[in-house]
């Protein structure tokens, strides 16, 4: 599985799952087409959504729309439930023609920003879903589906929107395109510290350089070089907030051949220097 793109293995007939993660499990920056909720059941966790760091305590919830880059730092002594589901299953026959991906990407992402009654209602639904999944009594999938529809309705009606729109909503594609992209991202994940050329990555995918360029731009909205630079910058941001490595070592570890190029791209991306970013974003 590539770190940049995660492809959860969900049941195609009912694309929904719940994971239990303890505080020693961290997830580096990634995105996926599925919607995700994180419910903290013990302790405190530190996470980031769309480059914004947050801290959640027991009983609090994070909501992550499909396509948004996010991560969770190691938080010893904590525990969290992770809920993932594919919106495509729940939008079939949607006569309102709602763009749920866009609407969900605009919601305030953590429950301390919500009304207390709305946080309580969503928490109650998540707990009930977890009980149904654990017990699996007769008809439990019907109950889960009903609760998921109620959850979607509550999110749409009750959760306030952000004043500022998220910066990164990754394009959602068909499954075969996602699998092809996953192969590309997996290769980049394994080799981003090396010299990577357009011709090399095109050969890996079995495409000509010309066709690969069109395919990649069509399905990601950016050139491969732009993606590779952004990927390396994302790796650098991860190291800045999750390590004490000097910037010179981070530049080497993320595959940049020139310090000047790294500083230019980083400042263009984040509107601040790397050490300022570390000071601003690192969660103690």
XYZ file of N, CA and C in Angstrom:
852
model
N 0.845 -1.202 0.000
C 0.000 0.000 0.000
C 0.874 1.243 0.000
N 0.633 2.147 -0.912
C 1.385 3.392 -0.914
C 0.954 4.252 0.259
N 1.916 4.993 0.808
C 1.576 5.890 1.908
C 0.752 7.063 1.387
N 1.034 7.492 0.140
C 0.333 8.670 -0.372
C -1.132 8.367 -0.671
N -1.410 7.195 -1.221
C -2.781 6.793 -1.540
C -3.083 5.489 -0.829
N -4.093 5.488 0.026
C -4.507 4.265 0.707
C -5.747 3.726 0.008
N -5.789 2.413 -0.172
C -6.944 1.774 -0.787
C -7.510 0.742 0.191
N -8.373 1.149 1.105
C -8.936 0.217 2.089
C -9.647 -0.953 1.412
N -9.474 -2.136 1.963
C -10.136 -3.323 1.425
C -11.517 -3.441 2.054
N -12.510 -2.882 1.380
C -13.875 -2.903 1.881
C -14.706 -3.902 1.082
N -15.692 -4.474 1.723
C -16.626 -5.391 1.066
C -17.383 -4.615 -0.013
N -17.321 -5.072 -1.261
C -17.969 -4.330 -2.352
C -19.485 -4.298 -2.188
N -20.049 -5.275 -1.490
C -21.496 -5.279 -1.286
C -21.927 -4.345 -0.155
N -21.022 -4.088 0.782
C -21.300 -3.156 1.871
C -19.970 -2.521 2.280
N -19.550 -1.469 1.582
C -18.214 -0.895 1.764
C -18.091 -0.053 3.032
N -17.956 -0.746 4.146
C -17.882 -0.091 5.446
C -17.047 -0.971 6.375
N -16.214 -0.330 7.217
C -15.468 -1.102 8.215
C -15.124 -0.209 9.402
N -14.822 -0.888 10.542
C -14.371 -0.204 11.751
C -13.053 -0.847 12.174
N -12.039 -0.016 12.429
C -10.748 -0.479 12.903
C -10.521 0.028 14.326
N -9.799 -0.740 15.121
C -9.401 -0.306 16.455
C -7.886 -0.108 16.429
N -7.441 1.129 16.661
C -6.008 1.428 16.651
C -5.558 1.920 18.019
N -4.478 1.342 18.529
C -3.945 1.866 19.792
C -2.971 3.005 19.493
N -2.494 3.638 20.551
C -1.709 4.843 20.388
C -0.345 4.652 19.764
N 0.144 3.409 19.689
C 1.435 3.167 19.066
C 1.337 3.122 17.543
N 0.116 3.070 17.027
C -0.069 3.022 15.577
C -0.167 4.446 15.043
N 0.790 4.812 14.184
C 0.724 6.118 13.539
C 0.460 5.901 12.056
N -0.085 6.915 11.399
C -0.291 6.859 9.955
C 0.344 8.099 9.343
N 1.252 7.888 8.411
C 1.908 8.998 7.740
C 0.939 9.650 6.744
N 1.264 10.829 6.216
C 0.291 11.542 5.359
C -0.185 10.697 4.185
N -1.487 10.602 4.044
C -2.084 9.802 2.973
C -3.491 10.316 2.692
N -4.096 9.800 1.647
C -5.493 10.121 1.352
C -6.154 8.890 0.748
N -7.459 8.874 0.768
C -8.225 7.794 0.141
C -9.594 8.335 -0.249
N -10.253 7.619 -1.125
C -11.545 8.082 -1.620
C -12.641 7.938 -0.567
N -12.434 7.035 0.395
C -13.455 6.782 1.413
C -13.512 7.908 2.451
N -14.715 8.127 2.999
C -14.895 9.018 4.142
C -14.354 8.316 5.384
N -13.790 9.079 6.313
C -13.248 8.489 7.542
C -13.650 9.315 8.757
N -14.038 8.637 9.822
C -14.229 9.272 11.122
C -13.307 8.600 12.127
N -12.702 9.393 12.976
C -11.847 8.887 14.048
C -12.484 9.285 15.375
N -12.773 8.291 16.200
C -13.414 8.514 17.496
C -12.438 8.084 18.590
N -12.011 9.032 19.405
C -11.033 8.746 20.456
C -11.755 8.128 21.651
N -11.409 6.902 21.980
C -12.069 6.197 23.087
C -11.231 6.191 24.364
N -9.937 6.554 24.239
C -9.082 6.602 25.433
C -7.903 7.534 25.177
N -7.595 8.370 26.151
C -6.409 9.207 26.059
C -6.569 10.384 25.110
N -5.454 10.786 24.515
C -5.385 11.941 23.632
C -4.585 11.568 22.390
N -5.029 12.020 21.212
C -4.267 11.762 19.989
C -3.954 13.085 19.293
N -2.860 13.075 18.536
C -2.482 14.211 17.714
C -2.609 13.810 16.248
N -3.247 14.632 15.462
C -3.451 14.325 14.054
C -3.408 15.601 13.228
N -3.307 15.429 11.926
C -3.347 16.562 11.016
C -4.304 16.280 9.883
N -5.063 17.297 9.487
C -5.986 17.188 8.352
C -5.744 18.390 7.459
N -5.364 18.139 6.206
C -5.155 19.230 5.257
C -4.142 20.246 5.793
N -3.041 19.735 6.329
C -1.930 20.549 6.834
C -2.223 21.287 8.136
N -3.360 21.036 8.773
C -3.683 21.696 10.043
C -3.569 20.671 11.166
N -2.754 20.935 12.208
C -2.618 19.981 13.312
C -3.724 20.157 14.347
N -4.177 19.041 14.915
C -5.212 19.065 15.943
C -4.823 18.109 17.057
N -5.431 18.303 18.220
C -5.303 17.360 19.334
C -6.717 17.014 19.783
N -7.031 15.720 19.838
C -8.349 15.257 20.260
C -8.238 14.467 21.549
N -9.205 14.675 22.432
C -9.240 13.971 23.713
C -10.342 12.913 23.707
N -10.363 12.115 24.745
C -11.356 11.040 24.855
C -12.761 11.578 24.633
N -13.522 10.888 23.771
C -14.895 11.277 23.484
C -15.040 12.216 22.298
N -13.909 12.708 21.759
C -13.977 13.654 20.639
C -13.777 12.935 19.309
N -14.199 13.599 18.224
C -14.313 12.963 16.911
C -13.658 13.836 15.848
N -12.999 13.186 14.898
C -12.506 13.876 13.701
C -13.255 13.324 12.500
N -13.648 14.223 11.601
C -14.319 13.817 10.365
C -13.439 14.217 9.185
N -13.128 13.250 8.313
C -12.217 13.486 7.200
C -12.918 13.118 5.904
N -13.206 14.116 5.088
C -13.863 13.868 3.814
C -12.953 13.118 2.854
N -13.538 12.396 1.900
C -12.765 11.665 0.905
C -11.842 12.599 0.134
N -10.583 12.183 -0.025
C -9.642 12.961 -0.818
C -8.778 13.916 -0.030
N -9.025 14.087 1.279
C -8.219 15.015 2.071
C -6.995 14.298 2.668
N -5.834 14.910 2.566
C -4.617 14.336 3.134
C -4.655 14.462 4.660
N -4.334 13.380 5.347
C -4.360 13.396 6.810
C -3.334 12.415 7.371
N -3.030 12.572 8.660
C -2.084 11.692 9.340
C -2.436 11.656 10.816
N -1.949 10.632 11.510
C -2.083 10.529 12.971
C -0.712 10.233 13.543
N -0.283 11.027 14.530
C 0.997 10.785 15.184
C 0.841 9.719 16.269
N 1.953 9.087 16.590
C 1.933 8.118 17.681
C 1.539 8.825 18.980
N 0.550 8.255 19.675
C 0.030 8.850 20.917
C -0.081 7.760 21.971
N 1.024 7.404 22.612
C 1.029 6.280 23.570
C -0.049 6.418 24.641
N -0.683 5.279 24.963
C -1.719 5.267 25.992
C -3.100 5.601 25.482
N -3.221 5.870 24.201
C -4.527 6.229 23.647
C -5.115 5.051 22.857
N -6.369 5.200 22.500
C -7.051 4.238 21.636
C -8.076 4.985 20.804
N -8.254 4.561 19.566
C -9.210 5.228 18.687
C -9.913 4.211 17.795
N -11.169 4.488 17.517
C -11.927 3.718 16.540
C -11.906 4.487 15.232
N -11.643 3.776 14.134
C -11.581 4.390 12.805
C -12.704 3.800 11.950
N -13.586 4.664 11.475
C -14.727 4.259 10.649
C -14.466 4.711 9.219
N -14.572 3.805 8.259
C -14.371 4.151 6.855
C -15.534 3.614 6.032
N -16.012 4.440 5.097
C -17.056 3.961 4.192
C -16.991 4.711 2.874
N -17.433 4.027 1.818
C -17.415 4.567 0.462
C -18.743 5.258 0.187
N -18.684 6.547 -0.114
C -19.908 7.312 -0.351
C -20.699 6.820 -1.557
N -20.022 6.200 -2.535
C -20.727 5.761 -3.736
C -21.891 4.827 -3.394
N -21.703 4.040 -2.351
C -22.753 3.097 -1.946
C -24.010 3.836 -1.496
N -23.816 5.006 -0.885
C -24.938 5.721 -0.267
C -25.520 6.820 -1.158
N -24.931 7.024 -2.340
C -25.438 8.076 -3.214
C -26.245 7.540 -4.388
N -26.331 6.231 -4.517
C -27.118 5.656 -5.605
C -28.575 6.109 -5.502
N -29.094 6.608 -6.609
C -30.486 7.063 -6.615
C -30.683 8.390 -5.912
N -29.611 9.146 -5.706
C -29.705 10.442 -5.026
C -30.330 11.487 -5.953
N -31.626 11.739 -5.795
C -32.344 12.668 -6.675
C -32.060 14.124 -6.343
N -31.493 14.382 -5.160
C -31.130 15.761 -4.818
C -29.873 16.208 -5.561
N -29.160 15.232 -6.153
C -27.937 15.529 -6.909
C -26.917 16.278 -6.045
N -26.750 15.854 -4.792
C -25.807 16.491 -3.888
C -24.382 16.023 -4.179
N -23.442 16.938 -4.194
C -22.030 16.589 -4.320
C -21.498 16.368 -2.912
N -21.650 15.128 -2.412
C -21.310 14.848 -1.019
C -19.820 15.009 -0.753
N -18.975 14.645 -1.728
C -17.545 14.797 -1.502
C -17.208 16.261 -1.217
N -17.738 17.157 -2.021
C -17.449 18.582 -1.842
C -18.056 19.091 -0.536
N -19.297 18.708 -0.265
C -19.963 19.177 0.951
C -19.225 18.690 2.202
N -18.811 17.430 2.210
C -18.132 16.884 3.376
C -16.736 17.488 3.545
N -16.077 17.828 2.437
C -14.752 18.441 2.540
C -14.812 19.825 3.159
N -15.990 20.435 3.175
C -16.149 21.791 3.686
C -16.574 21.839 5.153
N -16.837 20.674 5.771
C -17.294 20.663 7.162
C -16.142 20.941 8.128
N -16.475 21.541 9.268
C -15.479 21.682 10.336
C -15.045 20.288 10.761
N -13.760 19.986 10.745
C -13.334 18.586 10.819
C -13.305 17.948 12.201
N -13.331 18.722 13.284
C -13.246 18.084 14.604
C -14.395 18.526 15.499
N -14.865 17.591 16.325
C -16.091 17.802 17.084
C -16.014 18.894 18.154
N -14.837 19.258 18.712
C -14.843 20.392 19.648
C -15.350 21.693 19.027
N -15.356 21.765 17.684
C -15.866 22.947 16.995
C -17.376 22.869 16.742
N -17.979 21.706 17.030
C -19.406 21.522 16.775
C -20.204 21.922 18.011
N -21.531 22.018 17.834
C -22.416 22.157 18.987
C -22.326 20.881 19.827
N -22.397 21.046 21.137
C -22.253 19.895 22.026
C -23.297 18.808 21.741
N -24.519 19.225 21.471
C -25.589 18.242 21.215
C -25.302 17.449 19.940
N -24.694 18.098 18.951
C -24.385 17.404 17.701
C -23.227 16.437 17.891
N -22.222 16.836 18.682
C -21.122 15.928 19.004
C -21.664 14.701 19.741
N -22.564 14.923 20.698
C -23.139 13.823 21.477
C -23.928 12.869 20.586
N -24.704 13.438 19.646
C -25.521 12.608 18.754
C -24.643 11.756 17.840
N -23.583 12.351 17.275
C -22.696 11.596 16.390
C -21.941 10.535 17.188
N -21.482 10.889 18.374
C -20.779 9.912 19.223
C -21.689 8.728 19.543
N -22.939 8.995 19.846
C -23.891 7.919 20.153
C -24.069 6.986 18.959
N -24.147 7.561 17.754
C -24.280 6.734 16.550
C -23.038 5.868 16.347
N -21.860 6.443 16.539
C -20.623 5.688 16.348
C -20.516 4.550 17.360
N -20.917 4.805 18.578
C -20.873 3.748 19.598
C -21.857 2.632 19.281
N -23.039 3.000 18.805
C -24.026 1.994 18.447
C -23.539 1.149 17.266
N -22.916 1.789 16.275
C -22.371 1.052 15.135
C -21.296 0.060 15.585
N -20.455 0.505 16.506
C -19.402 -0.381 16.988
C -19.985 -1.575 17.736
N -21.038 -1.338 18.525
C -21.694 -2.463 19.219
C -22.289 -3.443 18.213
N -22.939 -2.924 17.188
C -23.538 -3.797 16.174
C -22.454 -4.631 15.483
N -21.330 -3.990 15.167
C -20.255 -4.696 14.475
C -19.631 -5.759 15.377
N -19.502 -5.465 16.657
C -18.906 -6.430 17.590
C -19.834 -7.615 17.842
N -21.124 -7.342 18.048
C -22.070 -8.407 18.413
C -22.568 -9.201 17.211
N -22.741 -8.522 16.087
C -23.214 -9.138 14.840
C -24.438 -10.030 15.061
N -25.410 -9.473 15.766
C -26.674 -10.185 15.932
C -27.446 -10.177 14.624
N -28.485 -10.991 14.549
C -29.287 -11.082 13.334
C -29.757 -9.694 12.888
N -29.498 -9.381 11.625
C -29.930 -8.092 11.079
C -28.983 -6.936 11.361
N -27.771 -7.247 11.820
C -26.869 -6.149 12.228
C -26.488 -5.251 11.064
N -26.399 -5.843 9.841
C -26.040 -4.989 8.698
C -27.153 -4.005 8.369
N -28.412 -4.411 8.561
C -29.525 -3.470 8.345
C -29.416 -2.307 9.327
N -29.083 -2.655 10.564
C -28.935 -1.613 11.575
C -27.787 -0.670 11.229
N -26.655 -1.236 10.785
C -25.508 -0.416 10.416
C -25.832 0.524 9.268
N -26.537 0.003 8.273
C -26.892 0.850 7.123
C -27.802 1.999 7.557
N -28.765 1.679 8.398
C -29.673 2.725 8.883
C -28.902 3.796 9.654
N -27.973 3.361 10.497
C -27.193 4.318 11.296
C -26.265 5.151 10.430
N -25.726 4.537 9.362
C -24.870 5.294 8.455
C -25.654 6.371 7.702
N -26.857 6.024 7.271
C -27.699 7.027 6.601
C -28.054 8.158 7.565
N -28.327 7.796 8.814
C -28.619 8.835 9.807
C -27.379 9.696 10.057
N -26.201 9.055 10.088
C -24.957 9.795 10.286
C -24.739 10.795 9.150
N -24.904 10.351 7.911
C -24.728 11.240 6.762
C -25.685 12.419 6.838
N -26.939 12.145 7.207
C -27.936 13.214 7.316
C -27.543 14.215 8.395
N -27.112 13.728 9.544
C -26.707 14.631 10.632
C -25.516 15.492 10.221
N -24.548 14.876 9.551
C -23.381 15.627 9.109
C -23.785 16.748 8.150
N -24.682 16.442 7.238
C -25.119 17.439 6.257
C -25.939 18.553 6.896
N -26.779 18.207 7.847
C -27.711 19.192 8.414
C -27.155 19.963 9.604
N -26.342 19.300 10.416
C -26.023 19.879 11.733
C -24.585 20.375 11.893
N -23.656 19.821 11.115
C -22.250 20.182 11.322
C -21.921 21.445 10.514
N -21.379 22.476 11.161
C -21.099 23.731 10.450
C -19.972 23.579 9.433
N -19.972 24.480 8.453
C -18.931 24.476 7.429
C -17.762 25.356 7.853
N -16.607 25.083 7.260
C -15.429 25.903 7.504
C -15.575 27.253 6.798
N -15.050 28.281 7.415
C -15.038 29.593 6.765
C -14.050 29.592 5.615
N -12.975 28.834 5.775
C -11.931 28.744 4.762
C -11.986 27.372 4.122
N -11.978 27.325 2.797
C -12.092 26.054 2.100
C -10.801 25.260 2.215
N -10.883 23.910 2.302
C -9.682 23.082 2.329
C -8.856 23.285 1.062
N -7.544 23.161 1.189
C -6.672 23.388 0.047
C -6.556 22.154 -0.834
N -6.613 20.970 -0.247
C -6.303 19.761 -1.007
C -7.480 18.793 -0.980
N -8.158 18.685 -2.087
C -9.164 17.637 -2.243
C -8.721 16.819 -3.440
N -8.217 15.620 -3.199
C -7.678 14.828 -4.286
C -8.787 14.248 -5.145
N -8.526 14.209 -6.409
C -9.497 13.727 -7.386
C -9.836 12.264 -7.123
N -11.124 11.959 -7.098
C -11.543 10.566 -6.952
C -11.756 9.962 -8.330
N -11.207 8.800 -8.565
C -11.276 8.191 -9.883
C -11.918 6.813 -9.784
N -12.092 6.167 -10.949
C -12.649 4.823 -10.955
C -11.646 3.845 -10.369
N -12.119 2.657 -10.007
C -11.272 1.696 -9.311
C -10.055 1.297 -10.133
N -10.210 1.080 -11.445
C -9.071 0.656 -12.258
C -8.020 1.756 -12.358
N -8.476 3.014 -12.435
C -7.528 4.129 -12.465
C -6.834 4.256 -11.115
N -7.604 4.101 -10.017
C -6.997 4.154 -8.684
C -5.931 3.072 -8.526
N -6.183 1.886 -9.056
C -5.203 0.813 -8.944
C -3.936 1.143 -9.730
N -4.108 1.733 -10.910
C -2.946 2.145 -11.693
C -2.174 3.244 -10.960
N -2.894 4.218 -10.413
C -2.245 5.285 -9.650
C -1.558 4.723 -8.415
N -2.184 3.744 -7.775
C -1.588 3.140 -6.589
C -0.252 2.501 -6.929
N -0.179 1.864 -8.104
C 1.097 1.287 -8.537
C 2.156 2.355 -8.738
N 1.752 3.475 -9.330
C 2.684 4.588 -9.544
C 3.150 5.147 -8.203
N 2.175 5.402 -7.302
C 2.516 5.978 -6.002
C 3.371 5.005 -5.182
N 3.095 3.716 -5.305
C 3.901 2.718 -4.585
C 5.350 2.760 -5.053
N 5.524 2.897 -6.370
C 6.886 2.974 -6.903
C 7.580 4.242 -6.410
N 6.841 5.359 -6.433
C 7.412 6.617 -5.948
C 7.767 6.492 -4.472
N 6.892 5.868 -3.682
C 7.152 5.679 -2.249
C 8.456 4.910 -2.025
N 8.720 3.937 -2.875
C 9.917 3.109 -2.703
C 11.175 3.784 -3.241
N 11.021 4.755 -4.156
C 12.195 5.287 -4.865
C 12.293 6.819 -4.854
N 11.477 7.507 -4.034
C 11.464 8.971 -4.105
C 12.790 9.603 -3.679
N 13.638 8.849 -2.965
C 14.930 9.379 -2.551
C 15.970 9.312 -3.671
N 15.589 8.649 -4.770
C 16.496 8.487 -5.907
C 16.149 9.503 -7.006
N 16.947 9.487 -8.066
C 16.622 10.306 -9.240
C 15.500 9.609 -9.999
N 14.369 10.272 -10.153
C 13.221 9.700 -10.854
C 12.911 10.557 -12.080
N 12.943 9.933 -13.238
C 12.637 10.670 -14.466
C 11.273 10.253 -15.001
N 10.715 11.098 -15.846
C 9.428 10.792 -16.479
C 9.533 9.502 -17.288
N 10.633 9.301 -17.990
C 10.801 8.103 -18.810
C 10.837 6.844 -17.945
N 11.518 6.926 -16.799
C 11.607 5.768 -15.899
C 10.232 5.354 -15.395
N 9.455 6.316 -14.899
C 8.145 5.985 -14.334
C 7.178 5.546 -15.422
N 7.321 6.090 -16.644
C 6.470 5.664 -17.756
C 6.750 4.202 -18.106
N 8.018 3.827 -18.122
C 8.381 2.442 -18.431
C 7.844 1.477 -17.383
N 7.866 1.895 -16.127
C 7.351 1.055 -15.041
C 5.870 0.759 -15.259
N 5.114 1.725 -15.751
C 3.667 1.552 -15.945
C 3.331 0.901 -17.285
N 4.345 0.763 -18.166
C 4.094 0.172 -19.474
C 3.553 1.160 -20.492
N 3.622 2.445 -20.186
C 3.138 3.483 -21.091
C 4.312 4.168 -21.771
N 4.050 4.773 -22.906
C 5.030 5.686 -23.495
C 5.053 6.959 -22.656
N 6.130 7.719 -22.759
C 6.224 8.970 -22.002
C 5.073 9.899 -22.362
N 4.711 9.930 -23.633
C 3.630 10.806 -24.085
C 2.294 10.387 -23.466
N 1.972 9.070 -23.533
C 0.685 8.613 -22.996
C 0.653 8.734 -21.478
N 1.782 8.405 -20.824
C 1.834 8.517 -19.372
C 1.587 9.959 -18.940
N 2.187 10.914 -19.636
C 1.997 12.327 -19.299
C 0.530 12.707 -19.352
N -0.181 12.274 -20.397
C -1.607 12.578 -20.540
C -2.422 11.871 -19.461
N -2.123 10.584 -19.232
C -2.856 9.806 -18.225
C -2.709 10.435 -16.848
N -1.474 10.771 -16.475
C -1.226 11.283 -15.135
C -1.880 12.645 -14.945
N -1.744 13.509 -15.931
C -2.331 14.856 -15.813
C -3.862 14.772 -15.761
N -4.437 13.902 -16.549
C -5.903 13.762 -16.577
C -6.445 13.283 -15.239
N -5.741 12.360 -14.576
C -6.282 11.712 -13.376
C -5.787 12.291 -12.056
N -4.817 13.182 -12.113
C -4.369 13.833 -10.879
C -4.481 15.349 -10.953
N -4.631 15.877 -12.164
C -4.737 17.325 -12.322
C -3.398 18.034 -12.281
N -2.300 17.280 -12.321
C -0.969 17.905 -12.255
C 0.030 17.059 -13.034
N 1.167 17.637 -13.382
C 2.211 16.877 -14.054
C 2.899 15.958 -13.059
N 3.624 14.949 -13.598
C 4.318 14.025 -12.701
C 5.400 14.748 -11.904
N 6.122 15.680 -12.542
C 7.172 16.411 -11.828
C 6.584 17.232 -10.685
N 5.444 17.884 -10.936
C 4.780 18.636 -9.869
C 4.376 17.711 -8.738
N 3.794 16.560 -9.088
C 3.408 15.579 -8.062
C 4.614 15.115 -7.260
N 5.713 14.775 -7.948
C 6.903 14.262 -7.271
C 7.465 15.310 -6.307
N 7.510 16.554 -6.754
C 7.998 17.616 -5.873
C 7.079 17.799 -4.661
N 5.754 17.772 -4.887
C 4.808 17.908 -3.775
C 4.919 16.723 -2.824
N 5.125 15.529 -3.392
C 5.270 14.331 -2.568
C 6.483 14.456 -1.660
N 7.602 14.891 -2.236
C 8.822 15.058 -1.454
C 8.657 16.157 -0.401
N 7.950 17.212 -0.752
C 7.689 18.272 0.226
C 6.820 17.735 1.354
N 5.804 16.903 1.034
C 4.967 16.294 2.076
C 5.807 15.415 3.005
N 6.761 14.666 2.427
C 7.657 13.851 3.251
C 8.489 14.750 4.164
N 8.963 15.862 3.604
C 9.765 16.790 4.406
C 8.935 17.373 5.542
N 7.675 17.717 5.273
C 6.800 18.265 6.320
C 6.601 17.230 7.435
N 6.428 15.987 7.037
C 6.256 14.915 8.024
C 7.483 14.816 8.927
N 8.666 14.855 8.322
C 9.891 14.773 9.107
C 10.088 16.011 9.982
N 9.682 17.164 9.490
C 9.823 18.392 10.274
C 8.979 18.352 11.546
N 7.764 17.795 11.449
C 6.876 17.803 12.618
C 7.031 16.556 13.474
N 7.682 15.521 12.940
C 7.737 14.256 13.675
C 9.164 13.806 13.970
N 10.125 14.706 13.766
C 11.510 14.385 14.078
C 12.260 15.670 14.413
N 13.473 15.497 14.915
C 14.336 16.647 15.197
C 15.521 16.702 14.246
N 15.399 16.043 13.099
C 16.477 16.035 12.114
C 16.753 17.454 11.609
N 18.015 17.799 11.364
C 18.304 19.095 10.759
C 17.751 19.161 9.332
N 17.488 20.374 8.858
C 16.893 20.541 7.533
C 17.785 19.952 6.450
N 19.111 20.087 6.605
C 20.023 19.540 5.595
C 19.852 18.032 5.443
N 19.648 17.322 6.563
C 19.436 15.874 6.513
C 18.083 15.542 5.900
N 17.064 16.348 6.195
C 15.728 16.141 5.624
C 15.771 16.318 4.108
N 16.524 17.307 3.641
C 16.656 17.521 2.196
C 17.248 16.278 1.538
N 18.281 15.713 2.157
C 18.912 14.506 1.622
C 17.947 13.328 1.637
N 17.233 13.157 2.743
C 16.332 12.003 2.893
C 15.122 12.066 1.972
N 14.759 13.239 1.497
C 13.554 13.356 0.662
C 13.870 13.462 -0.831
N 15.139 13.284 -1.205
C 15.458 13.134 -2.625
C 15.723 14.403 -3.400
N 15.796 15.538 -2.728
C 16.080 16.784 -3.443
C 17.582 16.863 -3.736
N 17.923 17.172 -4.983
C 19.313 17.261 -5.376
C 19.903 18.637 -5.069
N 19.038 19.620 -4.834
C 19.501 20.984 -4.619
C 18.807 21.590 -3.400
N 19.590 22.139 -2.475
C 19.018 22.844 -1.330
C 18.173 24.017 -1.804
N 18.673 24.723 -2.810
C 17.973 25.891 -3.333
C 16.591 25.522 -3.855
N 16.512 24.393 -4.575
C 15.223 23.932 -5.095
C 14.272 23.594 -3.953
N 14.791 22.894 -2.933
C 13.946 22.531 -1.796
C 13.386 23.772 -1.118
N 14.233 24.738 -0.791
C 13.768 25.932 -0.077
C 12.767 26.721 -0.925
N 13.019 26.790 -2.227
C 12.090 27.521 -3.105
C 10.728 26.844 -3.141
N 10.716 25.523 -3.327
C 9.450 24.798 -3.404
C 8.725 24.793 -2.063
N 9.481 24.653 -0.980
C 8.847 24.624 0.343
C 8.179 25.957 0.642
N 8.885 27.047 0.391
C 8.312 28.361 0.674
C 7.134 28.647 -0.236
N 7.215 28.205 -1.492
C 6.092 28.387 -2.416
C 4.875 27.603 -1.957
N 5.097 26.399 -1.407
C 3.997 25.538 -0.964
C 3.384 26.009 0.344
N 4.227 26.376 1.316
C 3.751 26.632 2.677
C 3.795 28.105 3.094
N 4.355 28.959 2.243
C 4.453 30.400 2.527
C 5.255 30.674 3.800
N 6.180 29.783 4.111
C 7.067 29.971 5.253
C 8.278 29.066 5.082
N 9.359 29.369 5.804
C 10.562 28.553 5.745
C 10.372 27.262 6.542
N 11.192 26.224 6.266
C 11.025 24.937 6.959
C 11.075 25.027 8.481
N 12.027 25.764 9.037
C 12.123 25.842 10.499
C 10.941 26.590 11.097
N 10.422 27.575 10.378
C 9.218 28.274 10.848
C 8.029 27.316 10.833
N 7.951 26.489 9.787
C 6.883 25.487 9.703
C 6.985 24.518 10.878
N 8.209 24.048 11.158
C 8.395 23.126 12.298
C 7.915 23.771 13.602
N 8.296 25.005 13.822
C 7.923 25.695 15.049
C 6.415 25.916 15.143
N 5.788 26.207 13.999
C 4.349 26.513 13.972
C 3.483 25.263 14.077
N 3.887 24.173 13.410
C 3.014 23.017 13.228
C 3.295 21.860 14.175
N 4.474 21.788 14.749
C 4.803 20.614 15.560
C 3.937 20.570 16.817
N 3.413 19.408 17.097
C 2.574 19.203 18.274
C 3.416 18.539 19.347
N 3.597 19.219 20.453
C 4.384 18.642 21.546
C 3.530 17.643 22.320
